[in-house]
mmCIF file of C-alpha atoms in Angstrom:
data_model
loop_
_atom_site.group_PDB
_atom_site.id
_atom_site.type_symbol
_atom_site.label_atom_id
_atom_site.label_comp_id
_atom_site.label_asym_id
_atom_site.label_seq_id
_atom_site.Cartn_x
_atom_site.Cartn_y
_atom_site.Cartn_z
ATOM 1 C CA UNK Q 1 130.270 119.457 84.175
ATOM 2 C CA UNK Q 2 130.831 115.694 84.374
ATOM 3 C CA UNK Q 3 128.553 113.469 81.933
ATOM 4 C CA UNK Q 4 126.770 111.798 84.856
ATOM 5 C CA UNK Q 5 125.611 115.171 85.782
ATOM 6 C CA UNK Q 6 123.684 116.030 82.136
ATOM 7 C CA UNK Q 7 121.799 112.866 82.432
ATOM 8 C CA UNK Q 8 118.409 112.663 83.863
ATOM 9 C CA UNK Q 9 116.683 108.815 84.051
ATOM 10 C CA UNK Q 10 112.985 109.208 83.792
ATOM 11 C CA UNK Q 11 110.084 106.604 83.900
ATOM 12 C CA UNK Q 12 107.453 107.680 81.529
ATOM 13 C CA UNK Q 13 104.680 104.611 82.333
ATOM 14 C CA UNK Q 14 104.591 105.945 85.998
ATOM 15 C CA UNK Q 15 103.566 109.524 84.490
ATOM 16 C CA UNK Q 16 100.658 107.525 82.686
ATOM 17 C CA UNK Q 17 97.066 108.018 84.342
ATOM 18 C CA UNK Q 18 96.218 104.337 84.428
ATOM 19 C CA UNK Q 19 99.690 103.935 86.459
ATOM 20 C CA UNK Q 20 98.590 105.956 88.916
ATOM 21 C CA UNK Q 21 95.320 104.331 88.867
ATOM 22 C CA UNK Q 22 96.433 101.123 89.330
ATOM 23 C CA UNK Q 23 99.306 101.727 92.262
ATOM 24 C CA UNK Q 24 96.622 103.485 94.046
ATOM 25 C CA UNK Q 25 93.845 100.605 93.504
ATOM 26 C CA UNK Q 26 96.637 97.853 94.609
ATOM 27 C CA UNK Q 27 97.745 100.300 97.816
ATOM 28 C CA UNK Q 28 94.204 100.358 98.573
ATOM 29 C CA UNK Q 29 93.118 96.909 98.447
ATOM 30 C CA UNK Q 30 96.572 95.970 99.923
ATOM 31 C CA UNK Q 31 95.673 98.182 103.080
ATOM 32 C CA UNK Q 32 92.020 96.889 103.348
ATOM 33 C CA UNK Q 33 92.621 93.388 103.275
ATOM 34 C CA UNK Q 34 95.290 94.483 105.881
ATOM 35 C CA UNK Q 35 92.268 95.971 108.017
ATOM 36 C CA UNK Q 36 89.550 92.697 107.571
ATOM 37 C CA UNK Q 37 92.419 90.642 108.571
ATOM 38 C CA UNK Q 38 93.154 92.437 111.765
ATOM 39 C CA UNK Q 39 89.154 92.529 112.095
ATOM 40 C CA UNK Q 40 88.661 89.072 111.880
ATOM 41 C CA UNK Q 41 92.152 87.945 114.081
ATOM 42 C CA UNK Q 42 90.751 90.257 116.864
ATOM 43 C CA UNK Q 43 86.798 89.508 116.566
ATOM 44 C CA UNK Q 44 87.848 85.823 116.916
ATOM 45 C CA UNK Q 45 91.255 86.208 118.876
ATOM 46 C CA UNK Q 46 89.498 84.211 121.605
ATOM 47 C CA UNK Q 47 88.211 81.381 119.605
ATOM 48 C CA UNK Q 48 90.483 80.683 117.149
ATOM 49 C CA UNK Q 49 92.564 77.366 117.289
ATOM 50 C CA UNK Q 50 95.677 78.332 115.538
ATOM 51 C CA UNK Q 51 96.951 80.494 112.743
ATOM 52 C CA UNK Q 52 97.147 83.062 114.956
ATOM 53 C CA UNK Q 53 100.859 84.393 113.562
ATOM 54 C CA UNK Q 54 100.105 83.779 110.062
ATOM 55 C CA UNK Q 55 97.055 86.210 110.659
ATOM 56 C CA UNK Q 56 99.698 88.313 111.759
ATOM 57 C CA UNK Q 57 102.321 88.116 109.292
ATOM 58 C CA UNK Q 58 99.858 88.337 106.501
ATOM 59 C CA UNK Q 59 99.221 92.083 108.284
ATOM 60 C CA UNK Q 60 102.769 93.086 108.433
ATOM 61 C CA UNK Q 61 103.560 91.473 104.874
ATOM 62 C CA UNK Q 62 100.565 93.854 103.108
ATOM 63 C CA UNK Q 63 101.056 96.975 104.863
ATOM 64 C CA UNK Q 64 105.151 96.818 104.182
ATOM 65 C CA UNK Q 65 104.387 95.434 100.379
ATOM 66 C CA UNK Q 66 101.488 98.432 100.101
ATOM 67 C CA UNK Q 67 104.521 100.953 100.799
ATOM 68 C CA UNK Q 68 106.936 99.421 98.532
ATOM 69 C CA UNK Q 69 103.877 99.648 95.995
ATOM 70 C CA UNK Q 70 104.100 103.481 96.937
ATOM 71 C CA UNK Q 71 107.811 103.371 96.286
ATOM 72 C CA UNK Q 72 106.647 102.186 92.630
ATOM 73 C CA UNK Q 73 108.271 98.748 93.298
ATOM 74 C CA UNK Q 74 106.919 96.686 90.262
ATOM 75 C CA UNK Q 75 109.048 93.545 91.913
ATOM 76 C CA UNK Q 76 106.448 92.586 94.617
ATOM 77 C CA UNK Q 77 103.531 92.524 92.143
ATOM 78 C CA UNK Q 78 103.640 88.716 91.409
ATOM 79 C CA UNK Q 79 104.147 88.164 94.777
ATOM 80 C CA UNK Q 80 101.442 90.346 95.851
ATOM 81 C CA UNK Q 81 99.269 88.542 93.560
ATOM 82 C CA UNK Q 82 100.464 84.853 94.732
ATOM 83 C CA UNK Q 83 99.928 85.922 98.544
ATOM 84 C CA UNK Q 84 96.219 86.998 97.739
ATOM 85 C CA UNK Q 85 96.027 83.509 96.499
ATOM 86 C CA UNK Q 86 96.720 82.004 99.610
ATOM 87 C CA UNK Q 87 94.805 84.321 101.906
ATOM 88 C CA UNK Q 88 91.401 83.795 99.812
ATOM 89 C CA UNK Q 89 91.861 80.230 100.133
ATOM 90 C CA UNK Q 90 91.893 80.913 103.772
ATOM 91 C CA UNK Q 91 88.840 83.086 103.840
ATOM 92 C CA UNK Q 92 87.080 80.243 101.852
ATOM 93 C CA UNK Q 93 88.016 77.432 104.206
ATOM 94 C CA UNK Q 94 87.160 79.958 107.164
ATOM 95 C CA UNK Q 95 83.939 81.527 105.974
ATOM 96 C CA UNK Q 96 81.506 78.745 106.254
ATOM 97 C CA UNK Q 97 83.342 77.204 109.206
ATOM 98 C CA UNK Q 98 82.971 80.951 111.300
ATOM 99 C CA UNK Q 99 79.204 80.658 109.759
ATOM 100 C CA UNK Q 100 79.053 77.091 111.068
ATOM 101 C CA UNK Q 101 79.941 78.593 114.831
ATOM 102 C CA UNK Q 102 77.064 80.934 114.608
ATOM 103 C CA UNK Q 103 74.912 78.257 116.552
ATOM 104 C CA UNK Q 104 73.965 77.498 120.598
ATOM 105 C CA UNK Q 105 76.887 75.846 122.820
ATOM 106 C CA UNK Q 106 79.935 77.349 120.703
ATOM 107 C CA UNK Q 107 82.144 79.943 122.497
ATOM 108 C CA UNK Q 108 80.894 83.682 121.392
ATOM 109 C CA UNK Q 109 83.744 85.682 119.830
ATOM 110 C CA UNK Q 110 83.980 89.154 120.739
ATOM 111 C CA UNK Q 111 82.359 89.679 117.679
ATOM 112 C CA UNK Q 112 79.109 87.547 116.424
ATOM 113 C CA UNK Q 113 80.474 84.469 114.310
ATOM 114 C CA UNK Q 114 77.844 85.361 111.033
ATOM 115 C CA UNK Q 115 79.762 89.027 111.127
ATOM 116 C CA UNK Q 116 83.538 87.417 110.784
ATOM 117 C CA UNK Q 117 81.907 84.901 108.453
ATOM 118 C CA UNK Q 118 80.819 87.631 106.233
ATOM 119 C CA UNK Q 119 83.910 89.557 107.115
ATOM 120 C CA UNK Q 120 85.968 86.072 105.471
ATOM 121 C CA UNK Q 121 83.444 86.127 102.656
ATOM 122 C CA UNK Q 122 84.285 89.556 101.676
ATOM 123 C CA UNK Q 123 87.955 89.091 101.636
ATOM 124 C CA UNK Q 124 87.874 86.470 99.320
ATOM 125 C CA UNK Q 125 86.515 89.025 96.826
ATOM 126 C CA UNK Q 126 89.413 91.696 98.229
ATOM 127 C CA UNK Q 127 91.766 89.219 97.144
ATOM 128 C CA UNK Q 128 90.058 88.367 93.514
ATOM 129 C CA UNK Q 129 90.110 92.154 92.899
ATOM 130 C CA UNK Q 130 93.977 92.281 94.651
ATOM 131 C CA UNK Q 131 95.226 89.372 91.839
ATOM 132 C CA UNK Q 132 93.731 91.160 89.040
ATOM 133 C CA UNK Q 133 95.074 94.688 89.603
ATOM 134 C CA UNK Q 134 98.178 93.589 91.023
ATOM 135 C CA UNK Q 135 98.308 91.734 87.842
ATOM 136 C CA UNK Q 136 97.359 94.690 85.390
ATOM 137 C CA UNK Q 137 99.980 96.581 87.438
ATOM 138 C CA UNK Q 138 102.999 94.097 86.558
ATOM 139 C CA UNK Q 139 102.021 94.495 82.993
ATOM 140 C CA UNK Q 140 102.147 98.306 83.213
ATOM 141 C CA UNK Q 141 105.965 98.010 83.082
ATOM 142 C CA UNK Q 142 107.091 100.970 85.709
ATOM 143 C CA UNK Q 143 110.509 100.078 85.603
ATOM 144 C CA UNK Q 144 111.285 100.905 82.588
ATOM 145 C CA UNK Q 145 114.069 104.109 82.035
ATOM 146 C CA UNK Q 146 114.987 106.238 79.793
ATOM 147 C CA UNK Q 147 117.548 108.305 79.834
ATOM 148 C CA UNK Q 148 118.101 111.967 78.686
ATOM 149 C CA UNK Q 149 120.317 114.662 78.253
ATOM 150 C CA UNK Q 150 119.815 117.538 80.552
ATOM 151 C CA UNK Q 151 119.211 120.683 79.143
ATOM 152 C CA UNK Q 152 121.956 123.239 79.769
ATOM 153 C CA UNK Q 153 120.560 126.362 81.206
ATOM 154 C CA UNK Q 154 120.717 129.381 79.430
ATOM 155 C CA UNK Q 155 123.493 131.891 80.172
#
C-alpha cells in the first residue's frame, strides 16, 4: 500500500460541539436574513425607487455563502461578517424612511409600510447577531488538519 493511502487528514475543531453550534447559528441567520430580504423586496417591489438588484444579490450572495458555511468553509466568515455590515446599514437608513411612508397620499405597498419598517428594524438586529457569530466562527479555526496514520486492519 502506497503512503498516501495510510494517511487520513482529520479536522478535530469541526468535531467540537460549539463548532457545530456556531455553523448552524451562522447557516441560520444567513438563511433568515435571506428570507426578510426577499420579504421586504417583494412587500415593497412596487414602491421602491431603486436598489432593486442589490436586494437581489444580497439574496443570492447569503443563501450560496450559507451552503459554503455547510461545506465548513471558514474563508467566507469575514466576508460574511463585512456584508452584514452593509445590509444593517441599509435596514437603518430604510427603517424609519418605510415608517415615514406609513402616512395618507403615499403609494400602499403590497404590504403595509409600518410592517416592512419593522421587517428593516428587525434585520438590523439579524445582522448584529450575523457579525458576532460569524465572528466567533472565524475564531473557531475549522481548517485546521491533522494528519494520521491509518490503522492497518487486522489479518
Amino acid at each position: 500500500m502506497a503512503d498516501e493511502d495510510r494517511v487520513v487528514i482529520e479536522h478535530p475543531n469541526r468535531r467540537k460541539a460549539s463548532s457545530k453550534l456556531a455553523r448552524l447559528v451562522v447557516i441560520v441567520l444567513l438563511l433568515v436574513s435571506a428570507a426578510v430580504v426577499l420579504i421586504v423586496s417583494l412587500g415593497g417591489w412596487d414602491t421602491i425607487e431603486g436598489a432593486k438588484l442589490i436586494q437581489v444579490l444580497f439574496i443570492v450572495v447569503y443563501v450560496v455563502f450559507a451552503l459554503f458555511v455547510a461545506r465548513w468553509s471558514r474563508g467566507v466568515l469575514p466576508m460574511i461578517a463585512a456584508l452584514a455590515v452593509i445590509l444593517g446599514i441599509f435596514g437603518a437608513v430604510a427603517a424609519p424612511a418605510w415608517f415615514d411612508r406609513d402616512k395618507d397620499g403615499f403609494t400602499d405597498p403590497a404590504i403595509a409600510s409600518g410592517v416592512l419598517g419593522l421587517f428593516c428594524a428587525l434585520l438590523v438586529l439579524l445582522q448584529l447577531a450575523l457579525i458576532l457569530s460569524a465572528l466567533v466562527a472565524f475564531r473557531q479555526k475549522w481548517n485546521v488538519e491533522v494528519e494520521r496514520r491509518r490503522e492497518p486492519a487486522p489479518a
